[in-house]
Short mmCIF file of C-alpha atoms in Angstrom, two decimals:
data_model
loop_
_atom_site.label_atom_id
_atom_site.label_comp_id
_atom_site.label_asym_id
_atom_site.label_seq_id
_atom_site.Cartn_x
_atom_site.Cartn_y
_atom_site.Cartn_z
CA UNK C 1 105.27 114.51 77.27
CA UNK C 2 108.35 112.37 77.61
CA UNK C 3 107.63 108.71 77.21
CA UNK C 4 109.87 105.92 78.45
CA UNK C 5 108.69 102.41 77.69
CA UNK C 6 109.99 99.08 78.90
CA UNK C 7 109.49 95.89 76.95
CA UNK C 8 107.77 93.90 79.68
CA UNK C 9 105.89 94.68 82.89
CA UNK C 10 106.35 91.20 84.31
CA UNK C 11 108.92 88.55 83.43
CA UNK C 12 109.62 85.10 84.85
CA UNK C 13 112.90 83.41 83.97
CA UNK C 14 114.82 80.38 85.12
CA UNK C 15 118.21 80.40 86.81
CA UNK C 16 120.99 80.47 84.23
CA UNK C 17 118.92 81.97 81.42
CA UNK C 18 120.13 85.03 79.51
CA UNK C 19 117.66 87.87 80.01
CA UNK C 20 117.20 91.03 77.96
CA UNK C 21 115.34 94.05 79.31
CA UNK C 22 114.65 96.74 76.74
CA UNK C 23 114.02 100.42 77.29
CA UNK C 24 113.05 103.03 74.71
CA UNK C 25 112.66 106.81 75.14
CA UNK C 26 111.17 109.21 72.62
CA UNK C 27 112.69 112.55 73.64
CA UNK C 28 116.17 112.32 72.16
CA UNK C 29 117.75 112.34 75.63
CA UNK C 30 121.45 111.60 75.74
CA UNK C 31 121.49 110.11 79.24
CA UNK C 32 119.84 106.81 80.08
CA UNK C 33 119.94 104.74 83.25
CA UNK C 34 119.09 101.31 84.63
CA UNK C 35 118.17 100.91 88.30
CA UNK C 36 116.95 98.07 90.41
CA UNK C 37 114.53 98.67 93.25
CA UNK C 38 114.25 96.40 96.25
CA UNK C 39 112.16 96.89 99.41
CA UNK C 40 114.03 98.87 102.03
CA UNK C 41 117.00 99.51 99.72
CA UNK C 42 115.54 102.18 97.48
CA UNK C 43 116.94 102.63 93.96
CA UNK C 44 120.38 101.35 93.13
CA UNK C 45 122.11 102.36 89.92
CA UNK C 46 123.30 99.46 87.78
CA UNK C 47 124.60 101.19 84.62
CA UNK C 48 124.17 104.44 82.80
CA UNK C 49 124.99 105.77 79.37
CA UNK C 50 125.87 109.27 78.17
CA UNK C 51 125.55 108.58 74.49
CA UNK C 52 125.40 105.88 71.86
CA UNK C 53 127.90 103.10 72.53
CA UNK C 54 128.95 104.80 75.79
CA UNK C 55 128.36 103.08 79.11
CA UNK C 56 129.47 103.57 82.68
CA UNK C 57 129.16 101.29 85.68
CA UNK C 58 126.90 102.35 88.48
CA UNK C 59 126.92 101.12 92.05
CA UNK C 60 125.99 97.47 91.45
CA UNK C 61 127.08 96.39 87.92
CA UNK C 62 128.10 92.84 88.83
CA UNK C 63 126.11 90.23 86.92
CA UNK C 64 124.78 92.79 84.41
CA UNK C 65 125.84 94.29 81.10
CA UNK C 66 124.26 96.92 78.86
CA UNK C 67 124.02 97.86 75.24
CA UNK C 68 123.27 101.18 73.59
CA UNK C 69 123.41 100.89 69.82
CA UNK C 70 120.83 103.61 69.17
CA UNK C 71 120.21 106.80 71.10
CA UNK C 72 116.64 105.95 71.97
CA UNK C 73 117.27 102.39 73.17
CA UNK C 74 119.14 101.14 76.22
CA UNK C 75 119.19 97.42 76.96
CA UNK C 76 120.04 95.66 80.21
CA UNK C 77 121.38 92.12 79.92
CA UNK C 78 121.57 89.49 82.63
CA UNK C 79 124.13 87.08 81.21
CA UNK C 80 123.14 84.21 83.52
CA UNK C 81 120.15 85.03 85.69
CA UNK C 82 120.30 84.16 89.37
CA UNK C 83 117.63 84.20 92.06
CA UNK C 84 119.23 87.22 93.75
CA UNK C 85 118.46 89.22 90.62
CA UNK C 86 114.74 88.93 91.30
CA UNK C 87 113.74 92.58 91.54
CA UNK C 88 111.95 95.53 90.00
CA UNK C 89 114.03 97.06 87.20
CA UNK C 90 113.50 100.69 86.30
CA UNK C 91 114.81 102.48 83.25
CA UNK C 92 115.12 106.26 83.06
CA UNK C 93 116.25 108.92 80.66
CA UNK C 94 117.21 112.39 81.74
CA UNK C 95 117.58 115.97 80.68
CA UNK C 96 119.50 118.33 82.96
CA UNK C 97 118.99 116.07 85.96
CA UNK C 98 115.26 115.63 85.57
CA UNK C 99 114.78 111.92 85.26
CA UNK C 100 111.87 110.34 83.43
CA UNK C 101 111.12 106.77 84.39
CA UNK C 102 109.53 103.86 82.62
CA UNK C 103 106.83 101.79 84.35
CA UNK C 104 109.30 99.14 85.48
CA UNK C 105 109.79 95.44 84.81
CA UNK C 106 109.20 93.06 87.69
CA UNK C 107 111.59 90.18 87.07
CA UNK C 108 111.30 86.91 88.94
CA UNK C 109 114.10 84.36 88.61
CA UNK C 110 113.15 80.85 89.74
CA UNK G 1 130.34 109.98 100.08
CA UNK G 2 126.95 111.31 99.13
CA UNK G 3 124.00 110.22 101.23
CA UNK G 4 120.31 111.06 101.29
CA UNK G 5 118.20 110.05 104.30
CA UNK G 6 114.44 109.85 104.69
CA UNK G 7 112.14 108.29 107.22
CA UNK G 8 110.50 105.14 105.85
CA UNK G 9 106.85 105.71 106.75
CA UNK G 10 104.36 108.51 107.34
CA UNK G 11 100.68 108.07 108.16
CA UNK G 12 98.18 110.96 107.98
CA UNK G 13 94.45 111.47 107.98
CA UNK G 14 92.72 112.62 104.81
CA UNK G 15 92.44 116.41 104.72
CA UNK G 16 95.45 116.98 106.98
CA UNK G 17 98.81 118.28 105.78
CA UNK G 18 101.68 115.85 105.20
CA UNK G 19 105.30 116.81 105.68
CA UNK G 20 107.97 114.50 104.32
CA UNK G 21 111.51 115.27 105.39
CA UNK G 22 114.87 114.57 103.83
CA UNK G 23 118.47 115.28 104.77
CA UNK G 24 121.48 115.14 102.50
CA UNK G 25 125.20 115.34 103.08
CA UNK G 26 126.69 116.77 99.90
CA UNK G 27 127.00 120.52 100.36
CA UNK G 28 127.69 120.98 96.65
CA UNK G 29 124.24 119.69 95.68
CA UNK G 30 122.75 121.99 93.09
CA UNK G 31 119.41 120.37 92.36
CA UNK G 32 117.05 118.77 94.85
CA UNK G 33 114.09 116.72 93.67
CA UNK G 34 110.94 115.05 94.88
CA UNK G 35 109.62 112.03 93.00
CA UNK G 36 106.38 110.11 93.56
CA UNK G 37 105.94 106.39 92.93
CA UNK G 38 102.45 104.94 92.88
CA UNK G 39 102.01 101.19 93.39
CA UNK G 40 103.29 99.15 90.47
CA UNK G 41 104.56 102.19 88.57
CA UNK G 42 107.79 103.99 87.86
CA UNK G 43 108.85 107.23 89.52
CA UNK G 44 107.29 110.51 88.47
CA UNK G 45 109.06 113.82 88.98
CA UNK G 46 106.85 115.98 91.21
CA UNK G 47 108.95 119.07 91.67
CA UNK G 48 112.49 120.27 92.14
CA UNK G 49 114.30 123.22 93.68
CA UNK G 50 117.62 124.84 92.94
CA UNK G 51 120.02 125.19 95.84
CA UNK G 52 119.87 129.00 95.67
CA UNK G 53 116.16 128.93 96.53
CA UNK G 54 114.52 128.59 99.96
CA UNK G 55 111.02 127.70 98.94
CA UNK G 56 108.99 126.63 95.95
CA UNK G 57 105.21 126.29 95.84
CA UNK G 58 103.17 124.46 93.24
CA UNK G 59 99.46 124.12 93.99
CA UNK G 60 99.18 121.80 97.02
CA UNK G 61 102.93 121.16 97.14
CA UNK G 62 105.42 123.29 99.04
CA UNK G 63 109.14 122.52 99.03
CA UNK G 64 111.32 124.06 101.73
CA UNK G 65 115.11 124.01 101.60
CA UNK G 66 117.38 124.76 104.53
CA UNK G 67 120.76 124.71 102.89
CA UNK G 68 122.65 125.38 106.12
CA UNK G 69 121.19 122.26 107.74
CA UNK G 70 121.05 120.34 104.43
CA UNK G 71 117.36 119.67 105.05
CA UNK G 72 114.64 119.43 102.42
CA UNK G 73 110.94 118.99 103.05
CA UNK G 74 107.84 118.39 100.97
CA UNK G 75 104.53 119.59 102.34
CA UNK G 76 101.31 118.32 100.80
CA UNK G 77 98.30 120.39 101.78
CA UNK G 78 94.84 118.83 102.11
CA UNK G 79 96.22 115.32 101.66
CA UNK G 80 93.97 112.97 99.69
CA UNK G 81 93.87 109.16 99.49
CA UNK G 82 95.25 109.49 95.96
CA UNK G 83 98.41 110.94 97.48
CA UNK G 84 99.22 107.56 99.03
CA UNK G 85 102.52 106.56 97.42
CA UNK G 86 106.24 106.36 98.02
CA UNK G 87 108.00 109.72 97.87
CA UNK G 88 111.69 109.87 96.99
CA UNK G 89 114.02 112.72 97.72
CA UNK G 90 117.03 113.05 95.40
CA UNK G 91 119.95 115.41 94.91
CA UNK G 92 122.45 115.99 92.17
CA UNK G 93 125.40 118.26 91.64
CA UNK G 94 124.53 119.08 88.09
CA UNK G 95 127.27 118.99 85.53
CA UNK G 96 127.39 116.81 82.44
CA UNK G 97 126.19 113.61 83.99
CA UNK G 98 123.43 114.87 86.31
CA UNK G 99 123.35 111.55 88.14
CA UNK G 100 121.06 111.94 91.14
CA UNK G 101 121.47 110.23 94.48
CA UNK G 102 118.14 108.96 95.79
CA UNK G 103 116.91 108.44 99.31
CA UNK G 104 115.24 105.13 100.15
CA UNK G 105 111.77 106.62 99.91
CA UNK G 106 109.01 107.50 102.38
CA UNK G 107 105.77 105.53 102.18
CA UNK G 108 102.88 107.94 102.72
CA UNK G 109 99.69 106.26 103.91
CA UNK G 110 96.55 108.40 103.91
CA UNK G 111 93.66 107.20 106.09
CA UNK G 112 90.08 108.20 105.19
#
């Protein structure tokens, strides 16, 4: 079975802090994704990556950056956390369109 | 642009059938998916259908695709309380990126 893990299930950070969310997949998938999920808004794509060191902006990249130094790991970075970035963050990897999701990180910015 | 629409809520009684509906706008969609999200968890791929198919059945799940009307449905037979979750419809065109477009999700509530 494909396994996608995220470094934290719950995270509380202060406004202005730099935040790192880590995601690791074990199936050698080339494509990886970061989404945020908010009530009533569904999933919104922040960034995705086709391969190591490759990244593409999704629908809402503002305030975020990403890093993919190794194929199995895709990191989401909040350079200066703000309260409007309080959300559930979901990482996924994919093969031929079938996406496999991690359990999510619920981030609260106070 | 691409859009996927779903109703937000569905309430059914245990043992009844549930039908969750979805419409999409991109006629070039190749793959259509249903994902399930249980409380506090990530999304889990339930099933998918290729655009050249009309129906796919997998145990209690039946997916129907009306390509002319761009309408997708997921039927869950003999719905159980464990089926309570959010169900997401998604579509993608295929190709190298396979980036799906998701609906906002339908919350299925199953009453005992």
